[in-house]
PDB file of C-alpha atoms in Angstrom:
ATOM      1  CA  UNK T  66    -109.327  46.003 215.424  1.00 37.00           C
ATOM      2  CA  UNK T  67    -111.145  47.003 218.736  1.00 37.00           C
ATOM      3  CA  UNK T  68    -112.772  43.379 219.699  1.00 39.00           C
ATOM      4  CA  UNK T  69    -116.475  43.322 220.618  1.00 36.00           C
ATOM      5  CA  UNK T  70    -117.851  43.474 224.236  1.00 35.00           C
ATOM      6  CA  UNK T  71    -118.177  40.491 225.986  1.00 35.00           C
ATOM      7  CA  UNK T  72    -120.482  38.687 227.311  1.00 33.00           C
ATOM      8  CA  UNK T  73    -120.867  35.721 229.393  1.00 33.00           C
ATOM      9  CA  UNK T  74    -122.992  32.957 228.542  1.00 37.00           C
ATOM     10  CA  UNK T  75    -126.763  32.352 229.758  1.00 37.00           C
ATOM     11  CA  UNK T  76    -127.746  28.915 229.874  1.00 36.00           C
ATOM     12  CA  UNK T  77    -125.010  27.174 231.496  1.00 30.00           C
ATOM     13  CA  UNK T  78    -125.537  25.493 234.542  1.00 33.00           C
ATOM     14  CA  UNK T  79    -122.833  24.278 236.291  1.00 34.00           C
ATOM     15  CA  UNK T  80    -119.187  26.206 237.053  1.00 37.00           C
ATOM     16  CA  UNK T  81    -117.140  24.389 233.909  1.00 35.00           C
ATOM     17  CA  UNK T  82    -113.981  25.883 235.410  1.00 37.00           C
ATOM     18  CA  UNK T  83    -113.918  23.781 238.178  1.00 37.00           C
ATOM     19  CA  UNK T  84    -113.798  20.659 235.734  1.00 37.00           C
ATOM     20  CA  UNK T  85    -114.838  17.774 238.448  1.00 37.00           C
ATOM     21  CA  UNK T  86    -115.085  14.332 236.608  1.00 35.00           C
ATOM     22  CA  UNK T  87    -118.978  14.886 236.066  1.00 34.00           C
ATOM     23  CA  UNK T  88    -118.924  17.807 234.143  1.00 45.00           C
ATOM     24  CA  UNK T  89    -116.353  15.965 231.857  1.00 43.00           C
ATOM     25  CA  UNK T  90    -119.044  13.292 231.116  1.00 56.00           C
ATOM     26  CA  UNK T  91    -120.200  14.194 227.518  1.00 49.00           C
ATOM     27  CA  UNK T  92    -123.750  13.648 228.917  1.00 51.00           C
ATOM     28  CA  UNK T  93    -123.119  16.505 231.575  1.00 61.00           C
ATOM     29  CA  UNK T  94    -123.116  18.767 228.569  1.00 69.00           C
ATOM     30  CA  UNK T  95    -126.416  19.511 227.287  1.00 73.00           C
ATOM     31  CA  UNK T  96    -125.493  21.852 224.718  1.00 76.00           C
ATOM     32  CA  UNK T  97    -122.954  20.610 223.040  1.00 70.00           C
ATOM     33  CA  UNK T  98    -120.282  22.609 225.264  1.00 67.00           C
ATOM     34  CA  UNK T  99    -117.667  20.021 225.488  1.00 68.00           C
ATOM     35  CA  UNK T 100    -114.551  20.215 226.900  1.00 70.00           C
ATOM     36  CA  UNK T 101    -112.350  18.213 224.399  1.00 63.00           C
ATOM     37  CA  UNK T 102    -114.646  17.988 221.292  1.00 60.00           C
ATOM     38  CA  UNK T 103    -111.558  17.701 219.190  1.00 59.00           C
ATOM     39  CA  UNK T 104    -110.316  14.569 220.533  1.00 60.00           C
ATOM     40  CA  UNK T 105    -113.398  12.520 219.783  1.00 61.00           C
ATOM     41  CA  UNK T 106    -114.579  14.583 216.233  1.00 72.00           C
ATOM     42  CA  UNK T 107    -111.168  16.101 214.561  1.00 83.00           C
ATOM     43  CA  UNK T 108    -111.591  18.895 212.552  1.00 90.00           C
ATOM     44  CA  UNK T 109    -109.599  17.150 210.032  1.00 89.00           C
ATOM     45  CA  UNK T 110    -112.604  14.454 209.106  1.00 88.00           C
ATOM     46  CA  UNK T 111    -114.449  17.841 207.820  1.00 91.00           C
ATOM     47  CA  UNK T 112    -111.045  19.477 205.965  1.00 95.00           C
ATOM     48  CA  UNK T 113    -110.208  16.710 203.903  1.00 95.00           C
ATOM     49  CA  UNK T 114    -113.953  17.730 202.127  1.00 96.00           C
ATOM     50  CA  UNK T 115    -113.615  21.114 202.123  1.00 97.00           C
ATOM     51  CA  UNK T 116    -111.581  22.587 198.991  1.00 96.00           C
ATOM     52  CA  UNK T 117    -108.988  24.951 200.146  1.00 96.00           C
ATOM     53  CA  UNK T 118    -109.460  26.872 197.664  1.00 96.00           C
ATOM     54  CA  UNK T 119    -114.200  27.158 198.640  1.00 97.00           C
ATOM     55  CA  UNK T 120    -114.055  30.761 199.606  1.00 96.00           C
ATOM     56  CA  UNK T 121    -111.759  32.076 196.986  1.00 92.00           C
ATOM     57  CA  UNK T 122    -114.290  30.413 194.499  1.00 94.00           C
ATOM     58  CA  UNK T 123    -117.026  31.812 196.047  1.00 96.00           C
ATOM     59  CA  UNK T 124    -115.619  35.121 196.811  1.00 94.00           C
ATOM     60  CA  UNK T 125    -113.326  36.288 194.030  1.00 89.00           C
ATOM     61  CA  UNK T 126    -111.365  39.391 194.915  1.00 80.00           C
ATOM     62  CA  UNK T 127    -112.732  42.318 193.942  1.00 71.00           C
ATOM     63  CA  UNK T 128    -110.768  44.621 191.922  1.00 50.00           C
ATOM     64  CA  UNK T 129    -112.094  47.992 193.166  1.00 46.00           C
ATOM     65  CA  UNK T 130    -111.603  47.804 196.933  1.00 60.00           C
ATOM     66  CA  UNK T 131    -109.433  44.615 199.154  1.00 68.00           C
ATOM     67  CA  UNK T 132    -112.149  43.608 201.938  1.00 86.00           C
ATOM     68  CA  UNK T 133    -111.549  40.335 204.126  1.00 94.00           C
ATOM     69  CA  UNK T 134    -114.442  37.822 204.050  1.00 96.00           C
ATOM     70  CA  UNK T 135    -116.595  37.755 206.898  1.00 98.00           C
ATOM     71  CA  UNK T 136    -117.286  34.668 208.851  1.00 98.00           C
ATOM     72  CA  UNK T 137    -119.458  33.670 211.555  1.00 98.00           C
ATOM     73  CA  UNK T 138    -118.996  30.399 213.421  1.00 98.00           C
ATOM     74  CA  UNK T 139    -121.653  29.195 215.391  1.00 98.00           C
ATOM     75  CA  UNK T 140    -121.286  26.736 218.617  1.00 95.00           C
ATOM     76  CA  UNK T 141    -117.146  27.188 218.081  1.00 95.00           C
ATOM     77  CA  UNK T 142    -116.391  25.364 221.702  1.00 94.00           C
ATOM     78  CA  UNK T 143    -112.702  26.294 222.119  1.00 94.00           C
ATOM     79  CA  UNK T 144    -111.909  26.961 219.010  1.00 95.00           C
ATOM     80  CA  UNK T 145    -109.796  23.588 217.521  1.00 94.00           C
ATOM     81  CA  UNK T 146    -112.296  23.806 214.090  1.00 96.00           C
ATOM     82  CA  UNK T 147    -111.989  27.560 213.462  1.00 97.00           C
ATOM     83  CA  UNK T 148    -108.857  27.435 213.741  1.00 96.00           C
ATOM     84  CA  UNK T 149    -108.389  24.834 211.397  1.00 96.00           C
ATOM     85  CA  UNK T 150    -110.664  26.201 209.402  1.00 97.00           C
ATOM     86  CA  UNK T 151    -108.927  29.835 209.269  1.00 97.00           C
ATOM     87  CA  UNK T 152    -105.726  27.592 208.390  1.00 95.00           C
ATOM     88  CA  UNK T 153    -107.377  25.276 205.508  1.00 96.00           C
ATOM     89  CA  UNK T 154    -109.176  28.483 203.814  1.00 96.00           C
ATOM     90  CA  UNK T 155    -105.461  30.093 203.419  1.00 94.00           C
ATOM     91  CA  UNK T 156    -103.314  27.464 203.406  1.00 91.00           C
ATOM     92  CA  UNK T 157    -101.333  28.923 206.564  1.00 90.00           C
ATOM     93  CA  UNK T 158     -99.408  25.522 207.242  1.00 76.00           C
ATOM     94  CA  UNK T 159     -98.550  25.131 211.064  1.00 63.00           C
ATOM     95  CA  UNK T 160     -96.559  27.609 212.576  1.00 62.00           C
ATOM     96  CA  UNK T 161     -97.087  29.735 209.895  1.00 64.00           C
ATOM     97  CA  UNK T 162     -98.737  33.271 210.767  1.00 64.00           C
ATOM     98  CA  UNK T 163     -98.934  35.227 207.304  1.00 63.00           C
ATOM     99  CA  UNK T 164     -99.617  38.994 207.845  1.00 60.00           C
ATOM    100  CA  UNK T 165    -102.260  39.334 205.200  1.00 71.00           C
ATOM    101  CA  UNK T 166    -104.129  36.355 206.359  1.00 77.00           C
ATOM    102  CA  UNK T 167    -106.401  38.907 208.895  1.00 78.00           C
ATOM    103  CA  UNK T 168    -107.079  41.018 205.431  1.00 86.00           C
ATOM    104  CA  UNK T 169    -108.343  38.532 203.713  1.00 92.00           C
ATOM    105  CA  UNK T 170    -110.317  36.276 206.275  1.00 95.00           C
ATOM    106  CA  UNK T 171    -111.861  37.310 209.820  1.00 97.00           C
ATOM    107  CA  UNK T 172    -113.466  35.025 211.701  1.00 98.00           C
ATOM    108  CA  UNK T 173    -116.634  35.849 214.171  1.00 98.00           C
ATOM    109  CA  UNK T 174    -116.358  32.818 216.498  1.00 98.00           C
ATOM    110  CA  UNK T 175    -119.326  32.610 219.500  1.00 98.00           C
ATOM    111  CA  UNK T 176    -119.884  30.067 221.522  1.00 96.00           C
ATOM    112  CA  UNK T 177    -122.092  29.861 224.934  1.00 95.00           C
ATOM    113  CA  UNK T 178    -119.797  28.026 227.411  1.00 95.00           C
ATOM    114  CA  UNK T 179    -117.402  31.372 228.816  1.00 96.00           C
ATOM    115  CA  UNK T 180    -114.682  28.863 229.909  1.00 94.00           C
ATOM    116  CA  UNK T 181    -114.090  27.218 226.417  1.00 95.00           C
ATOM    117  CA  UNK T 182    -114.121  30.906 225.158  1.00 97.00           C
ATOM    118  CA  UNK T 183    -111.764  31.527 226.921  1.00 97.00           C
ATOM    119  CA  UNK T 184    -109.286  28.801 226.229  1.00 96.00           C
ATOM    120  CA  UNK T 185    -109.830  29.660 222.315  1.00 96.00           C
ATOM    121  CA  UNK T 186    -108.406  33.296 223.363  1.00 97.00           C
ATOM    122  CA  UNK T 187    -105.735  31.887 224.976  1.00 97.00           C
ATOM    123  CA  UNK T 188    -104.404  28.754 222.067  1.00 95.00           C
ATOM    124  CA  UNK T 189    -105.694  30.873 219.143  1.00 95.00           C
ATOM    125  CA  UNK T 190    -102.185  31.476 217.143  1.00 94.00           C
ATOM    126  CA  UNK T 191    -104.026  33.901 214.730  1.00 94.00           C
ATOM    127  CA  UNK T 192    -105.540  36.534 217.135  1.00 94.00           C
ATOM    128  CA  UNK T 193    -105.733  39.473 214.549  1.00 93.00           C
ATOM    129  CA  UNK T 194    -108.084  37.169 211.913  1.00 95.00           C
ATOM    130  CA  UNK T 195    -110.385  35.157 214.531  1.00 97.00           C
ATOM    131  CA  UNK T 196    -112.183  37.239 217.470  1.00 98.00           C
ATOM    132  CA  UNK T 197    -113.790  34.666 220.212  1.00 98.00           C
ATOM    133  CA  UNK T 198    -116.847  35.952 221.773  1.00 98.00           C
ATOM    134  CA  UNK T 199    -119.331  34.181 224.704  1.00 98.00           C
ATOM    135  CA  UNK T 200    -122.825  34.519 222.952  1.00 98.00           C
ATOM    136  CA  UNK T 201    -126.322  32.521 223.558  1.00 97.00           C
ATOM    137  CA  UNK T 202    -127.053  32.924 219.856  1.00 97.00           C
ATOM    138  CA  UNK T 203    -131.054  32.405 220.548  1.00 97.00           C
ATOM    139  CA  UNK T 204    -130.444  35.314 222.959  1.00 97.00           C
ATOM    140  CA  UNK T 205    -131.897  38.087 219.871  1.00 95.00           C
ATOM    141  CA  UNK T 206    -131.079  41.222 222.436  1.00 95.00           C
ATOM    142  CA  UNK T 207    -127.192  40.354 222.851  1.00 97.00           C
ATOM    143  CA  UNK T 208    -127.109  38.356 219.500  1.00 97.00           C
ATOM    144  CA  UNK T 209    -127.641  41.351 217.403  1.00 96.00           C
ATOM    145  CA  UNK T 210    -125.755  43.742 219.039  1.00 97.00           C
ATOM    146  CA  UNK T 211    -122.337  41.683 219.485  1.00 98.00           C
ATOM    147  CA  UNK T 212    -122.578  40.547 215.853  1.00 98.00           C
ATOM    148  CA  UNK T 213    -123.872  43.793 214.222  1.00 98.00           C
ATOM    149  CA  UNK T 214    -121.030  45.459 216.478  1.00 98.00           C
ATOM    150  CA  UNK T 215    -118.596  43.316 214.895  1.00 98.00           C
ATOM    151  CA  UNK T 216    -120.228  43.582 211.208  1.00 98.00           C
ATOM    152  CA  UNK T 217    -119.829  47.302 211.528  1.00 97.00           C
ATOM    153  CA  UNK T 218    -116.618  47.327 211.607  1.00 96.00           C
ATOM    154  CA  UNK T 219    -116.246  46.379 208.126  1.00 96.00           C
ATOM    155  CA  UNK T 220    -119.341  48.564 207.402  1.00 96.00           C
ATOM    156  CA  UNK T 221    -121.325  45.337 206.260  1.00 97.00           C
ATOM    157  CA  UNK T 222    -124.262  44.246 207.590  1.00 97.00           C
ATOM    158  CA  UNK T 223    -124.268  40.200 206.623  1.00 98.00           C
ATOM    159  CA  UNK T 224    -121.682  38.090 206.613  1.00 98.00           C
ATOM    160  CA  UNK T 225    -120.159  36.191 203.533  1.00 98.00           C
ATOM    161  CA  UNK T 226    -120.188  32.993 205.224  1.00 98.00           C
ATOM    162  CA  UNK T 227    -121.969  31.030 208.379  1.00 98.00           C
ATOM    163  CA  UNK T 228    -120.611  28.192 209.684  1.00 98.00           C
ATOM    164  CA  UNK T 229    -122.887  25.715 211.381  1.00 97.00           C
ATOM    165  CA  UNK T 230    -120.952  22.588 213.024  1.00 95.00           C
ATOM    166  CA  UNK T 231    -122.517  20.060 214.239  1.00 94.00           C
ATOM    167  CA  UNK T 232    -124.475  22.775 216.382  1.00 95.00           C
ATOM    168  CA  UNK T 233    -128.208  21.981 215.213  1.00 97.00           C
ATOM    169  CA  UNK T 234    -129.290  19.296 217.291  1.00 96.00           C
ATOM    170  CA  UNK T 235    -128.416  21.259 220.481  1.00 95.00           C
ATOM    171  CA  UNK T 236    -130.440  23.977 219.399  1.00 97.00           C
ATOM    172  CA  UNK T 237    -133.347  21.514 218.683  1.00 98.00           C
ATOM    173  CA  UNK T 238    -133.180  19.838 222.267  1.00 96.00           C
ATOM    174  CA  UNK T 239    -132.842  22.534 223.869  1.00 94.00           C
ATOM    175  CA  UNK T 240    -135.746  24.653 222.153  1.00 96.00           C
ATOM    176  CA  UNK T 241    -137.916  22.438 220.596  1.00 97.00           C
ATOM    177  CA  UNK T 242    -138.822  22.546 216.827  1.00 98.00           C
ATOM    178  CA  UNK T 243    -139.671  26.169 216.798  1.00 98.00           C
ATOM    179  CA  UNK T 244    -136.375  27.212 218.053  1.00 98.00           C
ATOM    180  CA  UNK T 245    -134.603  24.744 215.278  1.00 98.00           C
ATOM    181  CA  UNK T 246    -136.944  26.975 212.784  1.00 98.00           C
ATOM    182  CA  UNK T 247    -136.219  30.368 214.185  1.00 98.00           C
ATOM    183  CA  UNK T 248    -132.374  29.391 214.749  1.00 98.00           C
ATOM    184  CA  UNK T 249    -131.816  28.719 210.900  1.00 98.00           C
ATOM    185  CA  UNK T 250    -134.180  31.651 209.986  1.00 98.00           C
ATOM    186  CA  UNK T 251    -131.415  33.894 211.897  1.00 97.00           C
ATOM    187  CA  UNK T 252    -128.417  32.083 210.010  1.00 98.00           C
ATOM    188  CA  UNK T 253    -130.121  32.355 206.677  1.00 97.00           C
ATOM    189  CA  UNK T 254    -131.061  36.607 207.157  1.00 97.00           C
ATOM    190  CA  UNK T 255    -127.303  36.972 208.495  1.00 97.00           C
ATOM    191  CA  UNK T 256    -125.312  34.836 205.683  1.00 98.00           C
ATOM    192  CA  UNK T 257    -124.898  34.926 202.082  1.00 98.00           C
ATOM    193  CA  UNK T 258    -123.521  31.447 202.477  1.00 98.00           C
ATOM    194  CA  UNK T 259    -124.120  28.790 204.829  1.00 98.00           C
ATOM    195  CA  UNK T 260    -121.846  25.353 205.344  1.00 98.00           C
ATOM    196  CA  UNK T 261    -124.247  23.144 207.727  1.00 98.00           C
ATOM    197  CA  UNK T 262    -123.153  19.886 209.268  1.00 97.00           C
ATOM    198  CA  UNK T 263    -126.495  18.489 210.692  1.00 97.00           C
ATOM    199  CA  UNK T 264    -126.452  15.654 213.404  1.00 96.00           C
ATOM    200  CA  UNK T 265    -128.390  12.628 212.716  1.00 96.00           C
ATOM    201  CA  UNK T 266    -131.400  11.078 214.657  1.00 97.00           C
ATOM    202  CA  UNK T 267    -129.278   8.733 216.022  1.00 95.00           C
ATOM    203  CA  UNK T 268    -127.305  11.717 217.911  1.00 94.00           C
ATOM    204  CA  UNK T 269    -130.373  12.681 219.373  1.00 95.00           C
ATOM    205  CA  UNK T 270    -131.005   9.198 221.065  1.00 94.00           C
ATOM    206  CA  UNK T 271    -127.660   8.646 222.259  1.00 92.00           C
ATOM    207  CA  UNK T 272    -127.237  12.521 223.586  1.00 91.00           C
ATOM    208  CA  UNK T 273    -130.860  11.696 225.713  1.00 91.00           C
ATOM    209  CA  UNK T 274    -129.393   8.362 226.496  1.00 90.00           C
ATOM    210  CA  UNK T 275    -126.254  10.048 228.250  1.00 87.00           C
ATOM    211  CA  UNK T 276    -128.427  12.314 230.152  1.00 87.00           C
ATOM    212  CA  UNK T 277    -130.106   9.772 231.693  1.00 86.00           C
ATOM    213  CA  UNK T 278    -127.641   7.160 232.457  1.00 86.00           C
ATOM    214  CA  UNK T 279    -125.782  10.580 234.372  1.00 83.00           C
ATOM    215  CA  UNK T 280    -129.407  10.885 236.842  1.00 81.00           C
ATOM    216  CA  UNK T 281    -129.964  14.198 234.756  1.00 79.00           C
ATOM    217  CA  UNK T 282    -133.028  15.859 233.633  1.00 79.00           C
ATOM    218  CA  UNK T 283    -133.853  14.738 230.240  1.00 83.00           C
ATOM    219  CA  UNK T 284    -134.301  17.486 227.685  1.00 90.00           C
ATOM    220  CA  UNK T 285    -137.177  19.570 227.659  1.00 88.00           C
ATOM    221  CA  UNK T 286    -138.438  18.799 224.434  1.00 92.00           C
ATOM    222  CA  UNK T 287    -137.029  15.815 223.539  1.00 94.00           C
ATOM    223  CA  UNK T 288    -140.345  13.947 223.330  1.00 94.00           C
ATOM    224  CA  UNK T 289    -141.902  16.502 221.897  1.00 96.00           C
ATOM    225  CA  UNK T 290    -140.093  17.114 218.426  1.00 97.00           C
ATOM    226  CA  UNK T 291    -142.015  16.571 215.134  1.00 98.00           C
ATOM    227  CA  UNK T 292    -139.090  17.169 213.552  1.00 98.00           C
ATOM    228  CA  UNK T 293    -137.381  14.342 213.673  1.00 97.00           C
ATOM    229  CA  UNK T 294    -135.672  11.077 211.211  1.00 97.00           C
ATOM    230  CA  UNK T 295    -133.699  12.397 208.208  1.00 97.00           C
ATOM    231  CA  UNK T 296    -132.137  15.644 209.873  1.00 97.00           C
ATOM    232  CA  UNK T 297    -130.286  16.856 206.958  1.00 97.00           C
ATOM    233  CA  UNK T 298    -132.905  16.267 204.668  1.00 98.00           C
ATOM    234  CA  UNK T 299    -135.196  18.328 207.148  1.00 98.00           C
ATOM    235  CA  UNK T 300    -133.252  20.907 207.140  1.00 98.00           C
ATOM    236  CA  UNK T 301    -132.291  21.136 203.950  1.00 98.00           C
ATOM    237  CA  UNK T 302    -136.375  21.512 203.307  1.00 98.00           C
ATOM    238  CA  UNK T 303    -136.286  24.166 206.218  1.00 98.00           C
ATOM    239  CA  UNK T 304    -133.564  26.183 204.981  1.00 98.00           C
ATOM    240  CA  UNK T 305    -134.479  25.903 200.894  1.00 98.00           C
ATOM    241  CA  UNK T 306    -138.324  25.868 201.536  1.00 98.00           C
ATOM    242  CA  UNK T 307    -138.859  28.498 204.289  1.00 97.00           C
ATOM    243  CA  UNK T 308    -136.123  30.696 203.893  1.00 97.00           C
ATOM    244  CA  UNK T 309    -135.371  31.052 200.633  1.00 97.00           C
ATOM    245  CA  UNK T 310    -131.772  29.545 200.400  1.00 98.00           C
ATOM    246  CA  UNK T 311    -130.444  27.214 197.957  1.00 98.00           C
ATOM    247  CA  UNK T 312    -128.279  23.862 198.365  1.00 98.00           C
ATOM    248  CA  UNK T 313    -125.239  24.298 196.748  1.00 97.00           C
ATOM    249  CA  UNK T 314    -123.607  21.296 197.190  1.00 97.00           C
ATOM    250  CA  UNK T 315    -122.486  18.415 199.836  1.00 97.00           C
ATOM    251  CA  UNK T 316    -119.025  17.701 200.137  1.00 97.00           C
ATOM    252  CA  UNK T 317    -120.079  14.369 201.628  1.00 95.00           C
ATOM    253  CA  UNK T 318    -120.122  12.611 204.783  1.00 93.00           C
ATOM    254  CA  UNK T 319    -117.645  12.253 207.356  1.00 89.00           C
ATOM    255  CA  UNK T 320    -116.139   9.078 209.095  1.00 84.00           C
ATOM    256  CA  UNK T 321    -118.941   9.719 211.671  1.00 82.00           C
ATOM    257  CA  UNK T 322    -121.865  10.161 209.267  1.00 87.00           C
ATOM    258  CA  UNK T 323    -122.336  13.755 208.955  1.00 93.00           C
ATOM    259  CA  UNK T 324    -123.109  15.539 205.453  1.00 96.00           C
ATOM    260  CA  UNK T 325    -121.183  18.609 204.729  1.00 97.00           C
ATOM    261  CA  UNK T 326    -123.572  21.054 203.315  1.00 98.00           C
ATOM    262  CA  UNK T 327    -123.283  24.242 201.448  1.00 98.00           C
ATOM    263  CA  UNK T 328    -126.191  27.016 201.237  1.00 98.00           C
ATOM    264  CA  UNK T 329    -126.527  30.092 199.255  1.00 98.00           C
ATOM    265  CA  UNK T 330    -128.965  32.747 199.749  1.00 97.00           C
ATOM    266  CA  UNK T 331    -131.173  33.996 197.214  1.00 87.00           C
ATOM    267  CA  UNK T 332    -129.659  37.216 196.540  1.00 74.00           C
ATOM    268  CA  UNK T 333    -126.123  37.196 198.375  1.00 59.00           C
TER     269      UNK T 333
END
C-alpha cells in the first residue's frame, strides 16, 4: 500500500536530532515528545489489561467481504506501544511476522516530533500493517487530508478504533480547555471506538514543575484551565455528554495510576 505524504511536524521547537543532554530532560518536552517514553511507562503495564482477543470481540469478521480494522494512534512517539499493541491484538509473539497480520489490522500511527517518527520507521518489524506519519493532529488542514488519504485507501471514511495514550494532557497544556474539547470532538467524529488513557491532575503539576525547574516558559494555559481535578472523570463527561459516545468499559488502572478506557460511538 502506497504510504501517505509526509509531513513534518509544527510545533516543535528545538532540533531533537541533535539530542544534547537538555532536550533529554523530560521537562524539555512540552508535548509529550519523549525520547525514551518506553523505558519509564512500558507498554506492557497497559497489555496485561487489554484482552487479546478486544478487537476480534468488537469487530467480528464479516462473512461477505475480509477488510482489516482500521486504527488510528494518536501521540505514538516512536512507536514502542503500537507496536506492542499491533503484536497483543494478533498474538504475533516476538520475531514472529505473520503474512495476514497487515489484512486483518493496519495501524495509522501520527505523532508530532519528525525525529521519533522516524525511528518508528526504522525499528517497526511490521512495516506492511503500521504506517508512521509526522502529524500536528490540532493542525485540521493537514489532519484531514493525511488521515482521509489514508482512510481512502480502504474506501472508509472512520476508523474502527482510536487510540488515545496518555496524549490528553499535552493537548490540554498546550491549548487550553477549548482545544482539550475540540481535540476529543475530532477523535469521537473519526472513531467508532475509542480506548483513552487520561493523565491525572497530578501529571499536570509535575509536567509544569519540570518546566520550570529547566528555566523554561511555563505553559501557556496552565493557569488558566477550568478543567481540571478528576481528568478521567472529565473526560469521560466530555466525551459521553458532548459528543455522544458511550463508556464501554475500564480495564483498570495501571501501576502508574492511569484508567484504561473504552468508548463507543453512538452509531458505529
Amino acid at each position: 500500500m502506497a504510504e501517505p505524504a509526509k509531513l513534518t511536524g509544527e510545533g516543535i521547537g528545538e532540533n531533537a536530532a541533535e539530542e544534547e543532554p537538555r532536550v533529554l530532560e523530560p521537562g524539555a518536552a512540552p508535548f509529550g515528545n519523549f525520547p525514551h517514553y518506553s523505558r519509564f511507562h512500558p507498554p506492557e503495564q497497559r497489555l496485561r489489561l487489554l484482552p487479546p482477543e478486544l478487537l476480534r470481540r468488537l469487530f467480528p469478521p464479516e462473512r461477505s467481504e475480509a477488510r482489516p480494522i482500521l486504527g488510528l494512534d494518536v501521540g505514538c512517539n516512536s512507536g514502542d506501544l503500537s507496536v506492542a499493541l499491533y503484536k497483543h491484538f494478533l498474538s504475533l509473539h516476538d520475531g514472529e511476522n505473520c503474512s495476514d497480520a497487515s489484512r486483518e489490522l493496519r495501524l495509522l500511527c501520527c505523532d508530532i516530533d519528525p525525529v521519533l517518527v522516524e525511528r518508528a520507521k526504522k525499528e517497526c518489524p511490521f512495516p506492511d500493517g503500521l504506517n508512521f506519519i509526522t502529524l500536528d493532529f490540532m493542525n485540521q488542514r493537514t489532519r484531514k487530508v493525511l488521515l482521509s488519504s489514508f482512510l481512502s485507501q480502504f474506501g472508509r471514511s472512520v476508523f474502527d478504533i482510536g487510540f488515545c495514550m496518555s496524549i490528553t494532557m499535552w493537548i490540554h497544556l498546550n491549548h487550553g480547555d477549548h482545544g482539550l474539547w475540540e481535540f476529543l470532538a475530532h477523535l469521537s467524529s473519526l472513531c467508532r471506538y475509542l480506548l483513552v488513557e487520561p493523565q491525572p491532575w497530578k501529571c499536570y503539576r509535575a509536567a509544569a514543575r519540570r518546566l520550570r525547574k529547566l528555566g523554561l516558559h511555563d505553559f501557556d494555559h496552565f493557569h488558566s484551565l477550568a478543567i481540571r481535578g478528576d481528568m478521567a472523570n472529565q473526560i469521560v463527561q466530555i466525551l459521553t455528554q458532548d459528543h455522544g459516545m458511550e463508556l464501554v468499559c475500564c480495564f483498570g488502572n495501571t501501576s502508574w495510576d492511569r484508567s484504561l478506557l473504552l468508548f463507543r460511538a453512538s452509531d458505529p
